[in-house]
Amino acid sequence: MPRPLIHHARRLAIGLIAVAGLVCADAHADGPLRELLKQRRNQSAPAGANAEFSVDVGGATRRYLVHIPASYDATRPAPLVLALHGGGGDMQHMAKDEHYGIVSKSDRAGFIVAFPNGTGAMGDKFATWNAGACCGKARDTRVDDVAFLRAVVADLQGRYAIDAGRIFAMGMSNGGMMSHRLACDAADLFAGIASVAGTDNTLGCAPARPIPVLHIHARNDDHVLFDGGAGPGAFRDESKVTQFVSVPQTISNWVTRNACSSAARDVLAVPGARCEVHEGCRGGAMVELCVTEDGKHSWPGGGVTTLSRQQPSQAINANDVIWDFFQSVTTRR
């Protein structure tokens, strides 16, 4: 055999042995080696990109999307926001900028945003969150979504530089309800939460510390009724939802839990919307409510989605209001 071919065959053989060794190591590795191999398989997405990752929780593999803003700098820990989709939705739906505009807001403000996927009725689709009294398969099968979302945060902390003091959650509808549950069960991890069109339907709530809460709701919401109950726009199968807690009761719950001493103070009044805040709460926490006059069950400032097909209120932009709230939380701590 000519000498060049001998050298080529030798290099090929060495390469095959190395690959075989890596495969065997992957199959039998323990401890640090297994973790190193996992890290090599699951590289983080670069700044300005999107990626999909998974975590194993309770014997199930759960997925999430993440968007890294172009301004991300690994030497400067960034804020992290979990954005939770509504009942019947999924992570891809929530991440579509024409629907919610969250990715664009991430790029402008410089926070990392993750879009976890709830428990789907068909694969990852038609997914719900176990927020307590609601909703669907996640509630009925008692999925531990608090553990899942903690795992998402931990996984991201292993991939990116994240500011542990600026980890937040926000959600739409059932995702907003799940944000309320995180405020109850994971106040040690999250610096604040925001909910749009999803009231507090937790079954029990004992936060580890006072936690800032923002709630946004349309007065004419036809799914989660402002004054309580499930409206005609909710799931057709009433057994998949609940008689939702009202918006006033939700705010009252958090004012009590955070031991707020002040009466509500108006902080925003524009045509079609107003916001008021309860301050004087323990630990510098606050409770804010923003109400739009129209928009029904939708994300203010967003677009018409394929799920609700309703025109959101444009009186305020939910992303701007939420990010301003999260920023104010940071400065008060």
Short mmCIF file of C-alpha atoms in Angstrom, two decimals:
data_model
loop_
_atom_site.label_atom_id
_atom_site.label_comp_id
_atom_site.label_asym_id
_atom_site.label_seq_id
_atom_site.Cartn_x
_atom_site.Cartn_y
_atom_site.Cartn_z
CA MET A 1 0.00 0.00 0.00
CA PRO A 2 1.42 3.45 -0.88
CA ARG A 3 2.75 5.38 2.15
CA PRO A 4 0.12 8.25 1.94
CA LEU A 5 -2.67 5.69 1.99
CA ILE A 6 -1.12 3.93 4.97
CA HIS A 7 -0.98 7.22 6.89
CA HIS A 8 -4.59 8.01 5.93
CA ALA A 9 -5.80 4.57 7.07
CA ARG A 10 -3.88 4.94 10.33
CA ARG A 11 -5.48 8.35 11.06
CA LEU A 12 -8.92 6.96 10.24
CA ALA A 13 -8.40 4.02 12.59
CA ILE A 14 -7.25 6.31 15.39
CA GLY A 15 -10.29 8.51 14.83
CA LEU A 16 -12.66 5.54 14.97
CA ILE A 17 -11.05 4.30 18.19
CA ALA A 18 -11.42 7.78 19.72
CA VAL A 19 -15.08 7.95 18.75
CA ALA A 20 -15.70 4.47 20.11
CA GLY A 21 -13.98 5.47 23.33
CA LEU A 22 -16.13 8.58 23.64
CA VAL A 23 -19.31 6.55 23.09
CA CYS A 24 -18.25 4.00 25.70
CA ALA A 25 -17.29 6.76 28.12
CA ASP A 26 -20.69 8.39 27.60
CA ALA A 27 -22.44 5.11 28.34
CA HIS A 28 -20.47 4.31 31.49
CA ALA A 29 -19.29 7.68 32.75
CA ASP A 30 -20.00 8.80 36.28
CA GLY A 31 -19.73 12.13 38.10
CA PRO A 32 -17.59 14.85 36.53
CA LEU A 33 -17.01 12.96 33.29
CA ARG A 34 -20.71 12.48 32.64
CA GLU A 35 -21.32 16.15 33.38
CA LEU A 36 -18.51 17.18 31.00
CA LEU A 37 -19.95 15.04 28.21
CA LYS A 38 -23.41 16.49 28.83
CA GLN A 39 -22.03 20.01 28.60
CA ARG A 40 -20.34 19.18 25.28
CA ARG A 41 -23.61 17.85 23.88
CA ASN A 42 -25.68 20.78 25.10
CA GLN A 43 -23.76 23.89 24.19
CA SER A 44 -25.30 27.22 25.10
CA ALA A 45 -26.75 29.43 22.40
CA PRO A 46 -24.68 32.50 21.46
CA ALA A 47 -25.87 36.04 22.11
CA GLY A 48 -28.69 37.09 19.82
CA ALA A 49 -29.82 33.52 19.21
CA ASN A 50 -32.58 31.13 20.21
CA ALA A 51 -32.12 27.59 21.48
CA GLU A 52 -34.15 24.69 22.81
CA PHE A 53 -33.08 22.67 25.86
CA SER A 54 -34.62 20.00 28.06
CA VAL A 55 -34.49 19.02 31.72
CA ASP A 56 -35.47 15.79 33.44
CA VAL A 57 -37.90 16.31 36.30
CA GLY A 58 -39.80 13.61 38.16
CA GLY A 59 -38.99 11.01 35.54
CA ALA A 60 -40.23 13.17 32.67
CA THR A 61 -38.27 15.12 30.06
CA ARG A 62 -39.53 18.71 29.89
CA ARG A 63 -38.58 21.25 27.23
CA TYR A 64 -38.07 24.98 27.06
CA LEU A 65 -36.94 27.63 24.59
CA VAL A 66 -34.54 30.44 25.43
CA HIS A 67 -33.70 33.71 23.71
CA ILE A 68 -30.37 35.41 24.44
CA PRO A 69 -30.33 39.14 23.69
CA ALA A 70 -27.61 40.41 21.37
CA SER A 71 -26.25 42.58 24.18
CA TYR A 72 -25.54 39.57 26.44
CA ASP A 73 -22.06 39.69 27.96
CA ALA A 74 -20.91 36.64 29.92
CA THR A 75 -18.85 38.88 32.20
CA ARG A 76 -21.97 40.78 33.32
CA PRO A 77 -24.76 38.65 34.85
CA ALA A 78 -28.08 39.29 33.08
CA PRO A 79 -31.65 39.28 34.39
CA LEU A 80 -33.75 36.21 33.59
CA VAL A 81 -37.49 36.17 32.88
CA LEU A 82 -39.58 33.02 32.53
CA ALA A 83 -42.53 33.64 30.16
CA LEU A 84 -45.32 31.09 30.70
CA HIS A 85 -47.84 30.43 27.95
CA GLY A 86 -51.60 30.28 28.45
CA GLY A 87 -53.70 27.14 28.81
CA GLY A 88 -53.99 25.33 25.50
CA GLY A 89 -50.84 27.02 24.19
CA ASP A 90 -47.19 26.02 24.06
CA MET A 91 -43.72 27.52 24.21
CA GLN A 92 -43.51 28.24 20.47
CA HIS A 93 -46.78 30.14 20.56
CA MET A 94 -45.63 32.31 23.47
CA ALA A 95 -42.29 33.00 21.79
CA LYS A 96 -43.82 34.35 18.57
CA ASP A 97 -43.05 38.04 18.51
CA GLU A 98 -46.11 38.92 16.43
CA HIS A 99 -48.25 37.59 19.26
CA TYR A 100 -46.55 38.84 22.42
CA GLY A 101 -43.49 40.89 21.46
CA ILE A 102 -41.47 39.39 24.30
CA VAL A 103 -38.38 38.53 22.25
CA SER A 104 -38.15 42.10 20.96
CA LYS A 105 -38.50 43.41 24.50
CA SER A 106 -35.73 41.05 25.61
CA ASP A 107 -33.44 42.51 22.95
CA ARG A 108 -34.27 46.10 23.86
CA ALA A 109 -34.01 45.66 27.64
CA GLY A 110 -31.19 43.10 27.73
CA PHE A 111 -32.78 40.28 29.73
CA ILE A 112 -32.61 36.58 28.94
CA VAL A 113 -36.09 35.13 28.38
CA ALA A 114 -37.05 31.47 28.65
CA PHE A 115 -40.29 29.96 27.36
CA PRO A 116 -40.98 26.71 29.22
CA ASN A 117 -43.58 24.25 27.90
CA GLY A 118 -46.43 23.05 30.07
CA THR A 119 -47.92 19.56 30.05
CA GLY A 120 -49.48 18.91 26.66
CA ALA A 121 -52.60 16.97 25.86
CA MET A 122 -50.92 15.99 22.56
CA GLY A 123 -47.15 15.95 22.89
CA ASP A 124 -46.18 19.47 23.88
CA LYS A 125 -49.28 20.99 22.28
CA PHE A 126 -52.48 22.13 24.01
CA ALA A 127 -50.46 22.43 27.19
CA THR A 128 -51.49 23.54 30.69
CA TRP A 129 -49.89 24.38 34.03
CA ASN A 130 -50.75 23.01 37.47
CA ALA A 131 -51.44 26.34 39.12
CA GLY A 132 -53.57 24.90 41.92
CA ALA A 133 -57.27 24.81 41.08
CA CYS A 134 -56.49 25.10 37.36
CA CYS A 135 -55.94 23.78 34.74
CA GLY A 136 -56.51 20.66 32.61
CA LYS A 137 -54.13 17.72 32.38
CA ALA A 138 -51.35 19.36 34.41
CA ARG A 139 -53.72 19.90 37.33
CA ASP A 140 -55.51 16.56 36.97
CA THR A 141 -52.26 14.56 36.94
CA ARG A 142 -50.72 16.72 39.70
CA VAL A 143 -47.67 17.74 37.69
CA ASP A 144 -45.01 19.39 39.84
CA ASP A 145 -44.54 22.49 37.71
CA VAL A 146 -42.82 24.36 40.53
CA ALA A 147 -40.04 21.74 40.46
CA PHE A 148 -39.89 21.97 36.66
CA LEU A 149 -39.53 25.75 36.62
CA ARG A 150 -36.91 25.63 39.35
CA ALA A 151 -35.04 23.13 37.18
CA VAL A 152 -35.27 25.45 34.16
CA VAL A 153 -33.69 28.27 36.18
CA ALA A 154 -30.94 25.96 37.48
CA ASP A 155 -30.23 24.67 33.97
CA LEU A 156 -29.93 28.21 32.62
CA GLN A 157 -27.68 29.22 35.50
CA GLY A 158 -25.34 26.44 34.41
CA ARG A 159 -25.23 27.79 30.84
CA TYR A 160 -25.24 31.58 31.22
CA ALA A 161 -24.24 34.34 33.60
CA ILE A 162 -27.52 35.13 35.37
CA ASP A 163 -28.08 37.67 38.13
CA ALA A 164 -29.52 35.62 41.00
CA GLY A 165 -31.21 38.74 42.37
CA ARG A 166 -33.07 39.44 39.11
CA ILE A 167 -34.94 36.26 38.30
CA PHE A 168 -38.61 36.87 37.43
CA ALA A 169 -41.67 35.05 36.11
CA MET A 170 -44.58 36.30 34.05
CA GLY A 171 -47.41 34.55 32.29
CA MET A 172 -50.61 34.74 30.31
CA SER A 173 -53.89 33.28 31.62
CA ASN A 174 -53.10 29.81 33.05
CA GLY A 175 -49.43 30.84 32.78
CA GLY A 176 -50.23 33.91 34.86
CA MET A 177 -51.91 31.67 37.42
CA MET A 178 -48.72 29.61 37.48
CA SER A 179 -46.76 32.80 38.13
CA HIS A 180 -48.94 33.40 41.18
CA ARG A 181 -48.13 29.87 42.33
CA LEU A 182 -44.41 30.53 41.92
CA ALA A 183 -44.81 33.60 44.12
CA CYS A 184 -46.34 31.32 46.74
CA ASP A 185 -43.99 28.33 46.45
CA ALA A 186 -40.73 29.74 45.07
CA ALA A 187 -40.39 33.22 46.56
CA ASP A 188 -36.87 32.22 47.62
CA LEU A 189 -35.89 32.05 43.95
CA PHE A 190 -37.97 34.68 42.13
CA ALA A 191 -37.54 38.39 42.80
CA GLY A 192 -41.05 39.19 41.55
CA ILE A 193 -43.85 37.95 39.30
CA ALA A 194 -46.34 39.40 36.85
CA SER A 195 -49.60 37.88 35.66
CA VAL A 196 -51.75 38.87 32.70
CA ALA A 197 -55.37 37.66 32.68
CA GLY A 198 -54.71 34.88 35.20
CA THR A 199 -55.82 35.32 38.81
CA ASP A 200 -54.52 33.66 41.99
CA ASN A 201 -56.04 30.18 42.06
CA THR A 202 -53.50 28.56 44.38
CA LEU A 203 -54.78 26.00 46.90
CA GLY A 204 -52.45 27.19 49.63
CA CYS A 205 -49.90 29.96 49.86
CA ALA A 206 -47.10 30.57 52.36
CA PRO A 207 -44.33 32.55 50.63
CA ALA A 208 -40.84 32.22 52.09
CA ARG A 209 -40.61 36.02 52.01
CA PRO A 210 -42.67 38.99 50.83
CA ILE A 211 -42.63 39.09 47.04
CA PRO A 212 -43.59 41.87 44.59
CA VAL A 213 -46.64 41.03 42.47
CA LEU A 214 -48.06 42.77 39.39
CA HIS A 215 -51.44 41.79 38.00
CA ILE A 216 -52.82 43.01 34.64
CA HIS A 217 -56.42 42.32 33.66
CA ALA A 218 -59.05 43.57 31.25
CA ARG A 219 -62.31 44.57 32.86
CA ASN A 220 -64.23 42.83 30.04
CA ASP A 221 -62.20 39.57 30.13
CA ASP A 222 -64.58 36.83 28.94
CA HIS A 223 -62.42 33.87 30.07
CA VAL A 224 -61.26 34.74 33.58
CA LEU A 225 -64.01 37.09 34.69
CA PHE A 226 -62.85 40.24 36.48
CA ASP A 227 -65.32 39.71 39.31
CA GLY A 228 -64.74 35.96 39.51
CA GLY A 229 -65.84 32.83 37.72
CA ALA A 230 -65.22 31.23 34.33
CA GLY A 231 -66.65 33.14 31.39
CA PRO A 232 -68.03 31.84 28.10
CA GLY A 233 -64.61 32.08 26.44
CA ALA A 234 -62.99 29.58 28.81
CA PHE A 235 -62.41 25.92 27.87
CA ARG A 236 -65.56 24.33 26.52
CA ASP A 237 -65.15 21.50 29.02
CA GLU A 238 -65.82 23.22 32.34
CA SER A 239 -64.13 20.37 34.21
CA LYS A 240 -60.78 21.54 32.81
CA VAL A 241 -60.98 24.92 34.53
CA THR A 242 -62.46 26.25 37.80
CA GLN A 243 -64.56 29.08 39.12
CA PHE A 244 -61.72 31.56 38.97
CA VAL A 245 -60.88 33.82 41.88
CA SER A 246 -61.74 37.45 41.15
CA VAL A 247 -59.21 40.17 40.44
CA PRO A 248 -60.11 42.17 43.60
CA GLN A 249 -59.70 39.02 45.74
CA THR A 250 -56.36 38.25 44.09
CA ILE A 251 -55.03 41.70 44.97
CA SER A 252 -56.45 41.45 48.49
CA ASN A 253 -54.70 38.10 48.95
CA TRP A 254 -51.31 39.57 48.08
CA VAL A 255 -51.82 42.76 50.08
CA THR A 256 -52.45 40.53 53.12
CA ARG A 257 -49.57 38.14 52.44
CA ASN A 258 -47.11 40.99 51.95
CA ALA A 259 -48.53 42.92 54.92
CA CYS A 260 -48.93 46.11 52.91
CA SER A 261 -49.93 49.05 55.04
CA SER A 262 -50.85 51.70 52.48
CA ALA A 263 -54.02 52.24 50.53
CA ALA A 264 -53.70 51.92 46.79
CA ARG A 265 -52.00 54.85 45.04
CA ASP A 266 -52.60 55.69 41.38
CA VAL A 267 -49.41 55.41 39.33
CA LEU A 268 -50.79 55.49 35.79
CA ALA A 269 -53.94 56.86 34.18
CA VAL A 270 -54.30 56.86 30.41
CA PRO A 271 -57.35 56.57 28.17
CA GLY A 272 -58.50 52.97 28.48
CA ALA A 273 -56.27 51.90 31.37
CA ARG A 274 -55.15 52.70 34.89
CA CYS A 275 -52.63 51.26 37.36
CA GLU A 276 -52.51 51.48 41.14
CA VAL A 277 -49.97 50.21 43.65
CA HIS A 278 -50.04 49.11 47.28
CA GLU A 279 -46.79 50.02 49.04
CA GLY A 280 -45.55 49.93 52.62
CA CYS A 281 -45.25 46.14 52.38
CA ARG A 282 -42.78 43.99 54.31
CA GLY A 283 -39.34 43.64 52.79
CA GLY A 284 -39.91 46.44 50.29
CA ALA A 285 -42.40 44.36 48.32
CA MET A 286 -45.37 45.96 46.56
CA VAL A 287 -48.58 44.86 44.89
CA GLU A 288 -49.62 46.56 41.66
CA LEU A 289 -52.81 46.24 39.61
CA CYS A 290 -53.28 47.49 36.06
CA VAL A 291 -56.76 47.38 34.52
CA THR A 292 -57.64 47.92 30.88
CA GLU A 293 -61.20 48.74 29.87
CA ASP A 294 -61.14 46.47 26.83
CA GLY A 295 -59.03 43.76 25.23
CA LYS A 296 -60.91 40.86 26.82
CA HIS A 297 -58.61 37.85 27.34
CA SER A 298 -55.40 39.04 25.68
CA TRP A 299 -51.91 40.53 26.14
CA PRO A 300 -52.11 44.35 26.15
CA GLY A 301 -49.98 45.88 23.42
CA GLY A 302 -49.63 42.53 21.66
CA GLY A 303 -51.17 41.14 18.51
CA VAL A 304 -54.17 38.99 17.76
CA THR A 305 -53.22 35.38 18.51
CA THR A 306 -54.46 32.19 16.91
CA LEU A 307 -55.78 31.07 20.29
CA SER A 308 -57.89 33.99 21.47
CA ARG A 309 -58.52 35.82 18.17
CA GLN A 310 -59.23 38.90 20.28
CA GLN A 311 -57.88 42.41 19.73
CA PRO A 312 -55.68 43.31 22.70
CA SER A 313 -55.98 46.68 24.37
CA GLN A 314 -53.40 49.14 23.08
CA ALA A 315 -53.88 51.53 26.01
CA ILE A 316 -50.78 50.06 27.66
CA ASN A 317 -48.03 47.69 26.58
CA ALA A 318 -47.84 44.73 28.97
CA ASN A 319 -44.15 44.11 28.25
CA ASP A 320 -43.21 47.70 29.09
CA VAL A 321 -45.34 47.80 32.24
CA ILE A 322 -43.99 44.45 33.42
CA TRP A 323 -40.35 45.31 32.77
CA ASP A 324 -40.73 48.70 34.48
CA PHE A 325 -42.22 46.86 37.47
CA PHE A 326 -39.36 44.35 37.57
CA GLN A 327 -36.85 47.19 37.33
CA SER A 328 -38.47 49.01 40.23
CA VAL A 329 -38.37 45.80 42.27
CA THR A 330 -34.62 45.64 41.75
CA THR A 331 -34.02 49.21 42.89
CA ARG A 332 -36.11 48.75 46.05
CA ARG A 333 -34.18 45.72 47.31
#
